[in-house]
mmCIF file of C-alpha atoms and ligand atoms in Angstrom:
data_model
loop_
_atom_site.group_PDB
_atom_site.id
_atom_site.type_symbol
_atom_site.label_atom_id
_atom_site.label_comp_id
_atom_site.label_asym_id
_atom_site.label_seq_id
_atom_site.Cartn_x
_atom_site.Cartn_y
_atom_site.Cartn_z
ATOM 1 C CA MET A 1 9.408 -29.709 6.609
ATOM 2 C CA THR A 2 10.060 -25.752 4.128
ATOM 3 C CA VAL A 3 9.287 -26.733 0.598
ATOM 4 C CA LEU A 4 10.251 -24.518 -2.272
ATOM 5 C CA VAL A 5 8.212 -24.378 -5.129
ATOM 6 C CA THR A 6 9.588 -22.627 -8.387
ATOM 7 C CA GLY A 7 6.989 -21.824 -10.515
ATOM 8 C CA GLY A 8 4.064 -21.835 -8.010
ATOM 9 C CA ALA A 9 1.452 -19.356 -9.086
ATOM 10 C CA GLY A 10 0.657 -21.184 -11.942
ATOM 11 C CA PHE A 11 -1.561 -24.129 -12.325
ATOM 12 C CA ILE A 12 -0.203 -27.233 -11.509
ATOM 13 C CA GLY A 13 2.128 -25.520 -8.618
ATOM 14 C CA SER A 14 -1.005 -23.306 -7.297
ATOM 15 C CA HIS A 15 -2.233 -26.966 -6.413
ATOM 16 C CA THR A 16 0.125 -28.665 -5.303
ATOM 17 C CA ILE A 17 0.835 -26.302 -2.984
ATOM 18 C CA VAL A 18 -2.658 -25.905 -1.467
ATOM 19 C CA GLU A 19 -2.196 -30.349 -0.778
ATOM 20 C CA LEU A 20 1.559 -29.651 0.367
ATOM 21 C CA GLN A 21 -0.273 -27.173 3.640
ATOM 22 C CA LEU A 22 -2.080 -29.576 3.827
ATOM 23 C CA ALA A 23 0.274 -32.331 4.678
ATOM 24 C CA GLY A 24 1.428 -29.750 7.268
ATOM 25 C CA HIS A 25 4.340 -27.564 5.180
ATOM 26 C CA GLN A 26 5.676 -24.693 4.516
ATOM 27 C CA VAL A 27 6.317 -23.323 1.638
ATOM 28 C CA VAL A 28 8.006 -20.922 -0.223
ATOM 29 C CA VAL A 29 7.104 -19.896 -3.986
ATOM 30 C CA VAL A 30 9.063 -18.200 -6.335
ATOM 31 C CA ASP A 31 7.543 -16.894 -9.665
ATOM 32 C CA ASN A 32 7.889 -14.218 -12.214
ATOM 33 C CA LEU A 33 4.240 -14.307 -12.935
ATOM 34 C CA CYS A 34 5.106 -14.527 -16.536
ATOM 35 C CA ASN A 35 2.241 -17.359 -17.337
ATOM 36 C CA SER A 36 0.271 -16.498 -13.936
ATOM 37 C CA GLN A 37 -0.848 -13.989 -11.514
ATOM 38 C CA ALA A 38 -0.644 -13.571 -7.961
ATOM 39 C CA GLU A 39 -4.248 -14.088 -7.013
ATOM 40 C CA SER A 40 -4.238 -17.545 -7.372
ATOM 41 C CA LEU A 41 -1.453 -17.331 -4.355
ATOM 42 C CA LYS A 42 -4.185 -15.422 -1.988
ATOM 43 C CA ARG A 43 -6.615 -18.344 -2.923
ATOM 44 C CA VAL A 44 -4.666 -20.872 -2.038
ATOM 45 C CA GLN A 45 -3.959 -19.554 1.655
ATOM 46 C CA GLN A 46 -7.886 -18.805 1.181
ATOM 47 C CA ILE A 47 -8.890 -23.018 0.428
ATOM 48 C CA THR A 48 -5.981 -23.768 3.119
ATOM 49 C CA GLY A 49 -6.353 -20.803 5.500
ATOM 50 C CA GLN A 50 -1.746 -20.505 5.803
ATOM 51 C CA ALA A 51 -0.180 -18.288 4.530
ATOM 52 C CA VAL A 52 2.588 -18.626 1.437
ATOM 53 C CA ALA A 53 5.836 -17.393 1.498
ATOM 54 C CA PHE A 54 6.682 -15.616 -2.247
ATOM 55 C CA TYR A 55 9.019 -13.749 -4.486
ATOM 56 C CA GLN A 56 7.827 -12.371 -7.513
ATOM 57 C CA ALA A 57 11.943 -14.024 -8.735
ATOM 58 C CA ASP A 58 13.298 -15.192 -11.849
ATOM 59 C CA ILE A 59 14.309 -18.549 -11.257
ATOM 60 C CA CYS A 60 17.312 -17.644 -13.860
ATOM 61 C CA ASP A 61 18.341 -15.020 -10.741
ATOM 62 C CA LYS A 62 20.728 -16.692 -9.242
ATOM 63 C CA ALA A 63 21.583 -13.723 -6.629
ATOM 64 C CA ALA A 64 17.707 -13.837 -5.957
ATOM 65 C CA LEU A 65 17.158 -17.794 -5.175
ATOM 66 C CA THR A 66 21.288 -17.091 -3.208
ATOM 67 C CA ARG A 67 18.988 -14.952 -0.631
ATOM 68 C CA ILE A 68 15.919 -16.864 -0.449
ATOM 69 C CA PHE A 69 17.472 -19.744 0.344
ATOM 70 C CA GLY A 70 19.481 -17.512 2.886
ATOM 71 C CA GLU A 71 16.652 -16.769 3.941
ATOM 72 C CA HIS A 72 14.518 -19.811 4.548
ATOM 73 C CA GLN A 73 15.785 -23.707 5.706
ATOM 74 C CA ILE A 74 14.694 -25.200 2.612
ATOM 75 C CA LEU A 75 14.784 -28.890 2.596
ATOM 76 C CA GLN A 76 13.115 -30.101 -0.182
ATOM 77 C CA VAL A 77 12.324 -28.504 -4.257
ATOM 78 C CA ILE A 78 9.942 -29.346 -6.487
ATOM 79 C CA HIS A 79 10.486 -27.124 -9.610
ATOM 80 C CA PHE A 80 7.341 -26.630 -12.211
ATOM 81 C CA ALA A 81 8.647 -23.073 -13.413
ATOM 82 C CA GLY A 82 8.963 -23.027 -16.853
ATOM 83 C CA LEU A 83 8.253 -22.061 -20.317
ATOM 84 C CA LYS A 84 5.154 -24.511 -21.750
ATOM 85 C CA ALA A 85 3.261 -24.329 -25.086
ATOM 86 C CA VAL A 86 4.477 -26.259 -27.735
ATOM 87 C CA GLY A 87 3.776 -24.438 -30.756
ATOM 88 C CA GLU A 88 5.196 -21.023 -29.304
ATOM 89 C CA SER A 89 8.712 -22.423 -29.109
ATOM 90 C CA SER A 90 9.329 -23.467 -31.957
ATOM 91 C CA GLN A 91 9.231 -19.602 -32.504
ATOM 92 C CA ILE A 92 11.453 -18.876 -29.719
ATOM 93 C CA PRO A 93 13.415 -21.627 -28.910
ATOM 94 C CA LEU A 94 16.323 -19.683 -27.078
ATOM 95 C CA SER A 95 13.568 -18.363 -24.676
ATOM 96 C CA TYR A 96 12.388 -21.812 -24.243
ATOM 97 C CA TYR A 97 16.518 -23.036 -24.349
ATOM 98 C CA GLN A 98 17.053 -19.930 -21.869
ATOM 99 C CA ASN A 99 14.245 -20.142 -19.507
ATOM 100 C CA ASN A 100 14.265 -24.041 -19.422
ATOM 101 C CA ILE A 101 17.561 -25.272 -19.425
ATOM 102 C CA ALA A 102 20.211 -22.651 -17.845
ATOM 103 C CA GLY A 103 16.892 -21.626 -15.383
ATOM 104 C CA THR A 104 17.218 -25.324 -12.935
ATOM 105 C CA LEU A 105 20.830 -25.151 -14.079
ATOM 106 C CA THR A 106 21.068 -21.720 -11.937
ATOM 107 C CA LEU A 107 18.490 -23.217 -9.475
ATOM 108 C CA LEU A 108 20.173 -26.769 -9.447
ATOM 109 C CA GLU A 109 23.504 -24.904 -8.888
ATOM 110 C CA VAL A 110 21.927 -22.593 -5.861
ATOM 111 C CA MET A 111 20.440 -25.674 -4.420
ATOM 112 C CA ALA A 112 23.674 -27.486 -3.795
ATOM 113 C CA ALA A 113 25.261 -24.616 -2.613
ATOM 114 C CA HIS A 114 23.176 -24.458 0.524
ATOM 115 C CA GLY A 115 23.527 -28.539 0.781
ATOM 116 C CA VAL A 116 19.239 -29.052 -0.791
ATOM 117 C CA PHE A 117 20.347 -32.262 -2.722
ATOM 118 C CA ASP A 118 16.217 -32.988 -2.787
ATOM 119 C CA LEU A 119 15.193 -32.652 -6.015
ATOM 120 C CA VAL A 120 11.061 -33.498 -7.467
ATOM 121 C CA PHE A 121 10.889 -32.042 -11.201
ATOM 122 C CA SER A 122 7.754 -31.941 -14.063
ATOM 123 C CA SER A 123 8.917 -33.708 -16.935
ATOM 124 C CA SER A 124 5.823 -34.462 -19.120
ATOM 125 C CA ALA A 125 4.901 -37.564 -21.575
ATOM 126 C CA THR A 126 6.069 -34.873 -24.315
ATOM 127 C CA VAL A 127 9.389 -37.031 -23.577
ATOM 128 C CA TYR A 128 8.023 -40.051 -25.214
ATOM 129 C CA SER A 129 8.961 -41.251 -29.089
ATOM 130 C CA PRO A 130 5.722 -40.820 -31.188
ATOM 131 C CA GLU A 131 6.509 -44.390 -32.192
ATOM 132 C CA ALA A 132 6.206 -44.880 -28.978
ATOM 133 C CA LYS A 133 3.840 -48.040 -27.895
ATOM 134 C CA VAL A 134 0.891 -47.610 -25.915
ATOM 135 C CA PRO A 135 0.481 -47.505 -22.908
ATOM 136 C CA LEU A 136 3.787 -45.785 -22.453
ATOM 137 C CA THR A 137 5.816 -47.264 -19.757
ATOM 138 C CA GLU A 138 9.022 -45.377 -18.022
ATOM 139 C CA SER A 139 10.881 -47.759 -20.381
ATOM 140 C CA SER A 140 9.749 -46.881 -23.398
ATOM 141 C CA PRO A 141 11.569 -44.822 -26.240
ATOM 142 C CA LEU A 142 12.056 -41.311 -25.580
ATOM 143 C CA ALA A 143 12.812 -38.540 -28.530
ATOM 144 C CA ALA A 144 11.249 -35.352 -28.670
ATOM 145 C CA ILE A 145 10.121 -33.242 -31.515
ATOM 146 C CA ASN A 146 10.267 -30.095 -30.476
ATOM 147 C CA PRO A 147 12.148 -27.236 -28.659
ATOM 148 C CA TYR A 148 9.722 -27.762 -25.269
ATOM 149 C CA GLY A 149 9.609 -31.150 -25.726
ATOM 150 C CA ARG A 150 13.724 -30.861 -25.851
ATOM 151 C CA THR A 151 14.560 -29.211 -22.579
ATOM 152 C CA LYS A 152 12.189 -30.767 -21.203
ATOM 153 C CA LEU A 153 14.661 -34.656 -22.160
ATOM 154 C CA MET A 154 17.982 -32.577 -21.838
ATOM 155 C CA LEU A 155 16.567 -31.839 -18.531
ATOM 156 C CA GLU A 156 16.285 -35.699 -18.135
ATOM 157 C CA GLN A 157 19.368 -36.209 -19.017
ATOM 158 C CA VAL A 158 21.674 -33.015 -16.900
ATOM 159 C CA LEU A 159 19.599 -34.798 -13.318
ATOM 160 C CA ALA A 160 20.130 -38.156 -14.349
ATOM 161 C CA ASP A 161 24.374 -36.858 -14.784
ATOM 162 C CA LEU A 162 24.165 -34.820 -11.767
ATOM 163 C CA ALA A 163 22.600 -38.015 -9.608
ATOM 164 C CA ALA A 164 24.994 -39.915 -10.816
ATOM 165 C CA SER A 165 28.357 -37.943 -9.751
ATOM 166 C CA ASP A 166 26.980 -37.143 -6.671
ATOM 167 C CA ASN A 167 25.040 -39.570 -4.655
ATOM 168 C CA ARG A 168 23.307 -37.100 -2.302
ATOM 169 C CA TRP A 169 21.208 -36.016 -4.551
ATOM 170 C CA ARG A 170 18.141 -37.999 -5.181
ATOM 171 C CA ILE A 171 15.435 -36.790 -7.170
ATOM 172 C CA TRP A 172 12.455 -38.078 -9.018
ATOM 173 C CA LEU A 173 11.051 -36.720 -13.037
ATOM 174 C CA LEU A 174 7.668 -36.857 -13.131
ATOM 175 C CA ARG A 175 6.114 -37.597 -16.069
ATOM 176 C CA TYR A 176 2.136 -36.078 -17.007
ATOM 177 C CA PHE A 177 0.238 -36.654 -19.056
ATOM 178 C CA ASN A 178 -2.463 -34.623 -19.153
ATOM 179 C CA PRO A 179 -3.635 -32.395 -16.202
ATOM 180 C CA ILE A 180 -7.152 -30.980 -16.648
ATOM 181 C CA GLY A 181 -9.256 -30.311 -13.797
ATOM 182 C CA ALA A 182 -9.562 -27.421 -10.787
ATOM 183 C CA HIS A 183 -10.008 -27.443 -7.114
ATOM 184 C CA PRO A 184 -13.007 -28.901 -6.134
ATOM 185 C CA SER A 185 -13.303 -25.290 -3.946
ATOM 186 C CA GLY A 186 -13.623 -23.120 -7.844
ATOM 187 C CA LEU A 187 -10.893 -21.131 -6.304
ATOM 188 C CA ILE A 188 -7.705 -21.951 -8.503
ATOM 189 C CA GLY A 189 -7.662 -23.998 -12.423
ATOM 190 C CA GLU A 190 -6.439 -22.773 -14.938
ATOM 191 C CA ASP A 191 -6.179 -19.447 -16.826
ATOM 192 C CA PRO A 192 -4.157 -19.145 -19.851
ATOM 193 C CA ASN A 193 -3.560 -16.074 -21.294
ATOM 194 C CA GLY A 194 -4.826 -15.201 -24.750
ATOM 195 C CA ILE A 195 -5.864 -18.202 -27.015
ATOM 196 C CA PRO A 196 -5.758 -21.407 -25.236
ATOM 197 C CA ASN A 197 -3.616 -24.160 -27.285
ATOM 198 C CA ASN A 198 -5.171 -27.238 -24.920
ATOM 199 C CA LEU A 199 -8.578 -28.438 -25.016
ATOM 200 C CA VAL A 200 -9.930 -28.347 -21.872
ATOM 201 C CA PRO A 201 -9.484 -24.357 -21.556
ATOM 202 C CA TYR A 202 -10.504 -24.028 -24.684
ATOM 203 C CA VAL A 203 -13.871 -26.193 -24.301
ATOM 204 C CA ALA A 204 -14.513 -24.581 -21.319
ATOM 205 C CA ARG A 205 -14.511 -21.272 -22.506
ATOM 206 C CA VAL A 206 -16.860 -22.244 -25.458
ATOM 207 C CA ALA A 207 -18.963 -23.413 -22.867
ATOM 208 C CA ILE A 208 -19.215 -20.106 -21.326
ATOM 209 C CA GLY A 209 -19.096 -17.987 -23.914
ATOM 210 C CA ARG A 210 -16.242 -16.186 -24.658
ATOM 211 C CA LEU A 211 -14.760 -18.348 -27.756
ATOM 212 C CA PRO A 212 -17.890 -19.933 -30.487
ATOM 213 C CA GLU A 213 -16.973 -23.128 -30.682
ATOM 214 C CA LEU A 214 -14.310 -25.689 -30.450
ATOM 215 C CA PRO A 215 -12.319 -26.567 -33.920
ATOM 216 C CA VAL A 216 -11.432 -30.312 -33.471
ATOM 217 C CA PHE A 217 -8.028 -31.121 -35.169
ATOM 218 C CA GLY A 218 -8.392 -33.919 -36.932
ATOM 219 C CA ASP A 219 -11.215 -36.623 -36.944
ATOM 220 C CA ASP A 220 -10.049 -38.942 -39.291
ATOM 221 C CA TYR A 221 -7.343 -40.884 -36.303
ATOM 222 C CA PRO A 222 -7.200 -44.580 -36.143
ATOM 223 C CA THR A 223 -8.968 -44.096 -32.822
ATOM 224 C CA PRO A 224 -12.833 -45.332 -32.069
ATOM 225 C CA ASP A 225 -13.910 -41.797 -33.018
ATOM 226 C CA GLY A 226 -11.554 -40.377 -35.608
ATOM 227 C CA THR A 227 -10.394 -37.526 -32.743
ATOM 228 C CA GLY A 228 -7.628 -37.865 -30.751
ATOM 229 C CA VAL A 229 -6.938 -40.121 -27.303
ATOM 230 C CA ARG A 230 -5.246 -38.636 -24.018
ATOM 231 C CA ASP A 231 -4.527 -39.663 -20.676
ATOM 232 C CA TYR A 232 -6.218 -36.866 -19.170
ATOM 233 C CA ILE A 233 -5.547 -36.348 -15.151
ATOM 234 C CA HIS A 234 -7.222 -34.339 -12.231
ATOM 235 C CA VAL A 235 -5.076 -32.073 -11.439
ATOM 236 C CA VAL A 236 -5.315 -32.771 -7.730
ATOM 237 C CA ASP A 237 -4.303 -36.553 -8.123
ATOM 238 C CA LEU A 238 -1.262 -34.901 -9.739
ATOM 239 C CA ALA A 239 -0.321 -32.428 -7.269
ATOM 240 C CA ARG A 240 -0.938 -36.056 -4.997
ATOM 241 C CA GLY A 241 2.159 -37.511 -7.440
ATOM 242 C CA HIS A 242 4.116 -34.767 -6.227
ATOM 243 C CA LEU A 243 3.488 -35.097 -2.406
ATOM 244 C CA LYS A 244 4.024 -39.276 -2.894
ATOM 245 C CA ALA A 245 7.117 -38.164 -4.650
ATOM 246 C CA MET A 246 8.268 -36.585 -2.130
ATOM 247 C CA GLU A 247 8.172 -38.749 0.432
ATOM 248 C CA ASN A 248 9.129 -41.346 -0.894
ATOM 249 C CA MET A 249 12.723 -40.017 -2.075
ATOM 250 C CA GLY A 250 14.735 -43.297 -2.015
ATOM 251 C CA SER A 251 17.653 -42.663 -4.243
ATOM 252 C CA GLY A 252 19.619 -41.298 -7.308
ATOM 253 C CA CYS A 253 17.308 -40.221 -10.008
ATOM 254 C CA GLN A 254 14.697 -42.229 -10.562
ATOM 255 C CA VAL A 255 11.410 -41.994 -13.199
ATOM 256 C CA VAL A 256 6.994 -42.189 -12.771
ATOM 257 C CA ASN A 257 4.546 -41.672 -14.962
ATOM 258 C CA LEU A 258 1.833 -40.067 -13.349
ATOM 259 C CA GLY A 259 -1.253 -40.912 -15.301
ATOM 260 C CA THR A 260 -4.290 -43.042 -14.715
ATOM 261 C CA GLY A 261 -3.779 -44.979 -17.313
ATOM 262 C CA GLN A 262 -7.496 -44.385 -19.175
ATOM 263 C CA GLY A 263 -7.585 -42.745 -22.871
ATOM 264 C CA TYR A 264 -10.417 -40.663 -23.770
ATOM 265 C CA SER A 265 -11.162 -39.045 -27.272
ATOM 266 C CA VAL A 266 -11.320 -35.545 -27.801
ATOM 267 C CA MET A 267 -15.264 -35.705 -28.145
ATOM 268 C CA ASP A 268 -15.424 -38.002 -24.926
ATOM 269 C CA VAL A 269 -14.497 -34.553 -23.780
ATOM 270 C CA VAL A 270 -16.911 -32.828 -25.559
ATOM 271 C CA LYS A 271 -19.514 -34.977 -24.563
ATOM 272 C CA ALA A 272 -18.918 -34.562 -21.112
ATOM 273 C CA TYR A 273 -18.740 -30.795 -20.793
ATOM 274 C CA ARG A 274 -22.057 -30.720 -22.500
ATOM 275 C CA GLU A 275 -23.271 -32.575 -20.012
ATOM 276 C CA VAL A 276 -21.494 -31.161 -17.318
ATOM 277 C CA SER A 277 -22.465 -27.219 -18.340
ATOM 278 C CA GLY A 278 -25.781 -27.774 -20.180
ATOM 279 C CA ALA A 279 -23.965 -26.134 -23.093
ATOM 280 C CA GLU A 280 -24.420 -26.558 -26.686
ATOM 281 C CA ILE A 281 -20.305 -26.563 -27.491
ATOM 282 C CA ASN A 282 -20.752 -26.083 -31.064
ATOM 283 C CA VAL A 283 -17.056 -27.947 -32.760
ATOM 284 C CA ALA A 284 -15.482 -27.243 -36.319
ATOM 285 C CA ILE A 285 -13.368 -30.253 -36.990
ATOM 286 C CA LYS A 286 -9.983 -29.192 -38.752
ATOM 287 C CA PRO A 287 -7.674 -30.307 -40.041
ATOM 288 C CA ARG A 288 -4.540 -32.309 -37.889
ATOM 289 C CA ARG A 289 -2.624 -30.312 -35.776
ATOM 290 C CA ALA A 290 0.959 -30.857 -36.306
ATOM 291 C CA GLY A 291 3.221 -32.780 -34.188
ATOM 292 C CA ASP A 292 -0.429 -34.265 -32.859
ATOM 293 C CA LEU A 293 -0.352 -38.844 -32.295
ATOM 294 C CA ALA A 294 -3.544 -40.563 -32.587
ATOM 295 C CA THR A 295 -2.823 -42.191 -29.281
ATOM 296 C CA CYS A 296 -0.903 -41.154 -25.933
ATOM 297 C CA TYR A 297 -2.039 -43.316 -22.222
ATOM 298 C CA ALA A 298 0.354 -44.189 -19.579
ATOM 299 C CA ASP A 299 1.099 -47.354 -17.686
ATOM 300 C CA PRO A 300 1.052 -46.161 -14.018
ATOM 301 C CA ALA A 301 1.833 -49.405 -12.570
ATOM 302 C CA LYS A 302 5.212 -47.675 -11.412
ATOM 303 C CA ALA A 303 4.280 -44.847 -9.395
ATOM 304 C CA ALA A 304 1.762 -47.246 -7.330
ATOM 305 C CA GLU A 305 4.313 -49.230 -7.120
ATOM 306 C CA TYR A 306 7.276 -47.250 -7.063
ATOM 307 C CA ILE A 307 5.269 -43.943 -4.370
ATOM 308 C CA GLY A 308 2.316 -46.136 -3.611
ATOM 309 C CA TRP A 309 0.520 -43.424 -5.907
ATOM 310 C CA ARG A 310 -2.534 -43.717 -7.804
ATOM 311 C CA ALA A 311 -4.990 -41.210 -9.543
ATOM 312 C CA GLU A 312 -8.626 -41.511 -8.040
ATOM 313 C CA PHE A 313 -10.872 -38.807 -10.353
ATOM 314 C CA ASP A 314 -12.845 -39.879 -13.343
ATOM 315 C CA LEU A 315 -12.755 -37.592 -16.100
ATOM 316 C CA ARG A 316 -16.797 -36.247 -14.878
ATOM 317 C CA THR A 317 -14.876 -35.121 -11.877
ATOM 318 C CA MET A 318 -12.838 -33.072 -13.744
ATOM 319 C CA VAL A 319 -14.793 -31.340 -15.890
ATOM 320 C CA GLU A 320 -17.478 -31.127 -12.833
ATOM 321 C CA ASP A 321 -14.135 -28.892 -11.507
ATOM 322 C CA SER A 322 -13.121 -27.399 -14.574
ATOM 323 C CA TRP A 323 -17.133 -26.183 -15.181
ATOM 324 C CA ARG A 324 -17.340 -25.316 -11.275
ATOM 325 C CA TRP A 325 -13.983 -22.959 -12.106
ATOM 326 C CA THR A 326 -15.041 -21.709 -14.962
ATOM 327 C CA GLU A 327 -18.646 -20.725 -13.746
ATOM 328 C CA GLN A 328 -16.956 -18.878 -10.545
ATOM 329 C CA ASN A 329 -14.495 -16.506 -12.316
ATOM 330 C CA PRO A 330 -15.750 -16.614 -16.208
ATOM 331 C CA ALA A 331 -12.326 -14.565 -16.941
ATOM 332 C CA GLY A 332 -10.253 -16.343 -14.679
ATOM 333 C CA TYR A 333 -8.333 -14.617 -11.600
ATOM 334 C CA GLY A 334 -8.958 -11.809 -13.999
ATOM 335 C CA SER A 335 -12.866 -11.825 -12.794
HETATM 336 P P1 NAD B 401 2.027 -22.464 -15.536
HETATM 337 O O1 NAD B 401 2.670 -22.074 -16.797
HETATM 338 O O2 NAD B 401 0.737 -22.626 -15.201
HETATM 339 O O3 NAD B 401 2.724 -22.692 -14.398
HETATM 340 C C1 NAD B 401 4.135 -22.612 -14.566
HETATM 341 C C2 NAD B 401 4.913 -21.100 -13.522
HETATM 342 O O4 NAD B 401 6.192 -20.888 -13.825
HETATM 343 C C3 NAD B 401 4.326 -19.895 -14.198
HETATM 344 O O5 NAD B 401 3.141 -19.748 -12.894
HETATM 345 C C4 NAD B 401 4.594 -18.938 -14.724
HETATM 346 O O6 NAD B 401 5.525 -17.534 -14.112
HETATM 347 C C5 NAD B 401 6.716 -19.370 -14.080
HETATM 348 N N1 NAD B 401 7.603 -19.097 -14.321
HETATM 349 C C6 NAD B 401 7.745 -19.387 -16.002
HETATM 350 N N2 NAD B 401 8.859 -19.372 -16.144
HETATM 351 C C7 NAD B 401 10.008 -18.651 -14.941
HETATM 352 C C8 NAD B 401 10.783 -18.573 -14.380
HETATM 353 N N3 NAD B 401 12.149 -18.258 -15.443
HETATM 354 N N4 NAD B 401 11.001 -17.678 -13.134
HETATM 355 C C9 NAD B 401 10.650 -17.674 -12.390
HETATM 356 N N5 NAD B 401 9.003 -18.662 -12.851
HETATM 357 C C10 NAD B 401 9.116 -19.378 -13.600
HETATM 358 O O7 NAD B 401 2.412 -24.264 -16.332
HETATM 359 P P2 NAD B 401 2.038 -25.218 -15.624
HETATM 360 O O8 NAD B 401 0.514 -26.155 -16.384
HETATM 361 O O9 NAD B 401 1.430 -25.110 -14.296
HETATM 362 O O10 NAD B 401 3.106 -26.692 -16.015
HETATM 363 C C11 NAD B 401 4.128 -26.708 -14.432
HETATM 364 C C12 NAD B 401 5.483 -27.349 -15.143
HETATM 365 O O11 NAD B 401 4.794 -28.845 -15.786
HETATM 366 C C13 NAD B 401 5.856 -26.683 -16.273
HETATM 367 O O12 NAD B 401 6.926 -27.074 -16.222
HETATM 368 C C14 NAD B 401 5.362 -27.767 -17.267
HETATM 369 O O13 NAD B 401 6.418 -27.356 -18.637
HETATM 370 C C15 NAD B 401 5.054 -29.196 -17.171
HETATM 371 N N6 NAD B 401 4.021 -29.820 -17.720
HETATM 372 C C16 NAD B 401 3.159 -29.189 -17.587
HETATM 373 C C17 NAD B 401 2.386 -30.083 -18.540
HETATM 374 C C18 NAD B 401 0.461 -29.412 -18.990
HETATM 375 O O14 NAD B 401 0.278 -29.997 -19.983
HETATM 376 N N7 NAD B 401 0.440 -28.526 -18.326
HETATM 377 C C19 NAD B 401 1.981 -31.396 -19.098
HETATM 378 C C20 NAD B 401 3.321 -31.467 -19.295
HETATM 379 C C21 NAD B 401 3.783 -31.084 -18.353
HETATM 380 N N1 UFG B 402 -7.462 -30.539 -29.642
HETATM 381 C C1 UFG B 402 -8.207 -30.056 -29.746
HETATM 382 N N2 UFG B 402 -8.314 -28.828 -29.834
HETATM 383 C C2 UFG B 402 -8.191 -27.471 -29.333
HETATM 384 C C3 UFG B 402 -7.084 -27.859 -29.222
HETATM 385 C C4 UFG B 402 -6.519 -29.282 -29.044
HETATM 386 O O1 UFG B 402 -9.077 -30.936 -30.774
HETATM 387 O O2 UFG B 402 -8.513 -26.760 -29.683
HETATM 388 C C5 UFG B 402 -7.079 -32.239 -29.484
HETATM 389 C C6 UFG B 402 -5.625 -32.447 -29.775
HETATM 390 O O3 UFG B 402 -5.257 -32.807 -31.126
HETATM 391 C C7 UFG B 402 -5.705 -33.549 -28.744
HETATM 392 C C8 UFG B 402 -5.872 -33.173 -27.875
HETATM 393 O O4 UFG B 402 -6.938 -32.214 -27.664
HETATM 394 O O5 UFG B 402 -5.287 -34.338 -30.081
HETATM 395 C C9 UFG B 402 -5.365 -33.188 -26.573
HETATM 396 O O6 UFG B 402 -4.603 -31.735 -27.247
HETATM 397 P P1 UFG B 402 -4.109 -31.332 -25.565
HETATM 398 O O7 UFG B 402 -3.683 -29.594 -26.644
HETATM 399 O O8 UFG B 402 -4.761 -29.878 -24.439
HETATM 400 O O9 UFG B 402 -2.991 -31.771 -24.883
HETATM 401 P P2 UFG B 402 -1.790 -32.649 -25.939
HETATM 402 O O10 UFG B 402 -1.478 -33.939 -25.784
HETATM 403 O O11 UFG B 402 -1.154 -31.709 -27.472
HETATM 404 O O12 UFG B 402 -0.149 -31.920 -25.155
HETATM 405 C C10 UFG B 402 0.010 -31.674 -23.321
HETATM 406 C C11 UFG B 402 0.627 -30.631 -23.019
HETATM 407 C C12 UFG B 402 2.209 -30.439 -23.704
HETATM 408 C C13 UFG B 402 2.080 -32.133 -22.695
HETATM 409 C C14 UFG B 402 1.491 -33.249 -23.119
HETATM 410 C C15 UFG B 402 1.533 -34.528 -22.445
HETATM 411 O O13 UFG B 402 0.198 -29.143 -23.961
HETATM 412 O O14 UFG B 402 2.530 -29.985 -22.761
HETATM 413 O O15 UFG B 402 -0.089 -33.335 -23.017
HETATM 414 O O16 UFG B 402 1.415 -34.249 -21.187
HETATM 415 F F1 UFG B 402 3.677 -32.514 -23.200
#
């Protein structure tokens, strides 16, 4: 089957393409490379031995999407393309609404015009209300607290309305928890531009000597060691969740959490990274980061029941794979 992957050159997209190709699917990628490099797709080909049909195009460009749908017999779409930096989304909200919302609306219009109604959408645990109790289930209360989160929440609502209006649409909303790690080959991984916002890429850069120390945002949370607790999930597990969703489209618009159900603190991650890398990893305790929660982890039971998916890899494996990628590519894809 031919699958269109938007944002396929990015972190989660590139790992998902590997799993798609290994399962025998043909992959077409649309990515404008605003937060990635085409090198990731070359590395994907190195892993799988299979070619990717790559178009450097913007999902807001209706003519380009129309051409791509005209050139391939696309049956399903996995939609990763979007901007994702929480802090930046408050500084340039219009770019976020334009890219994430207008881009998705354009994609949906072109899909419908070509009779393609199967969609797997990247949502996020960020759509859950800060007041919601852990573990978070799919029916926990929702509330977004920044423009990035609002784009995800609004798009979930758009997609639910669309599926309710026309029963040809089959949509999975996948709410990811905290994807980390890298492909075990060490050929593809996370390569953020500039100073990383997220914990693991930051720790990796301290371990490899590109940054001097890790700022730990708060050590006075009501958690076992006072630092924030998150549900880290191996990006390969996450990628496989997309295949499982595609294979179990069901009907209408449905939602599942993709998480492990297990929370780890910032210092748990630092400790694992120190053990695996042998690096010292200096930390500096800083004030809490605005908008951060003490604890966030998933109830992953629904994914097991509805799409037959469970995360397999533990924190140690996530960190080992992150470190292999970092050591083999100290400057990311720019190495
Ligand atoms: P990423 O930035 O590595 O990948 C996104 C890709 O989309 C990039 O390659 C970028 O160049 C491309 N892109 C962005 N806007 C585009 C546009 N208008 N047209 C074409 N391509 C465009 O991010 P990722 O971590 O792989 O995230 C993938 C998706 O998962 C995003 O929608 C993100 O919001 C969501 N998500 C990510 C996380 C996370 O922590 N990584 C958590 C929850 C949800
Ligand atoms: N942290 C630090 N220092 C850093 C970076 C992070 O101490 O330099 C801490 C944070 O305070 C938090 C934990 O590490 O306690 C994880 O932070 P991340 O930035 O890695 O991840 P978040 O949970 O804040 O958010 C991520 C994505 C969001 C997504 C969310 C849920 O960035 O887009 O996971 O999926 F919505």
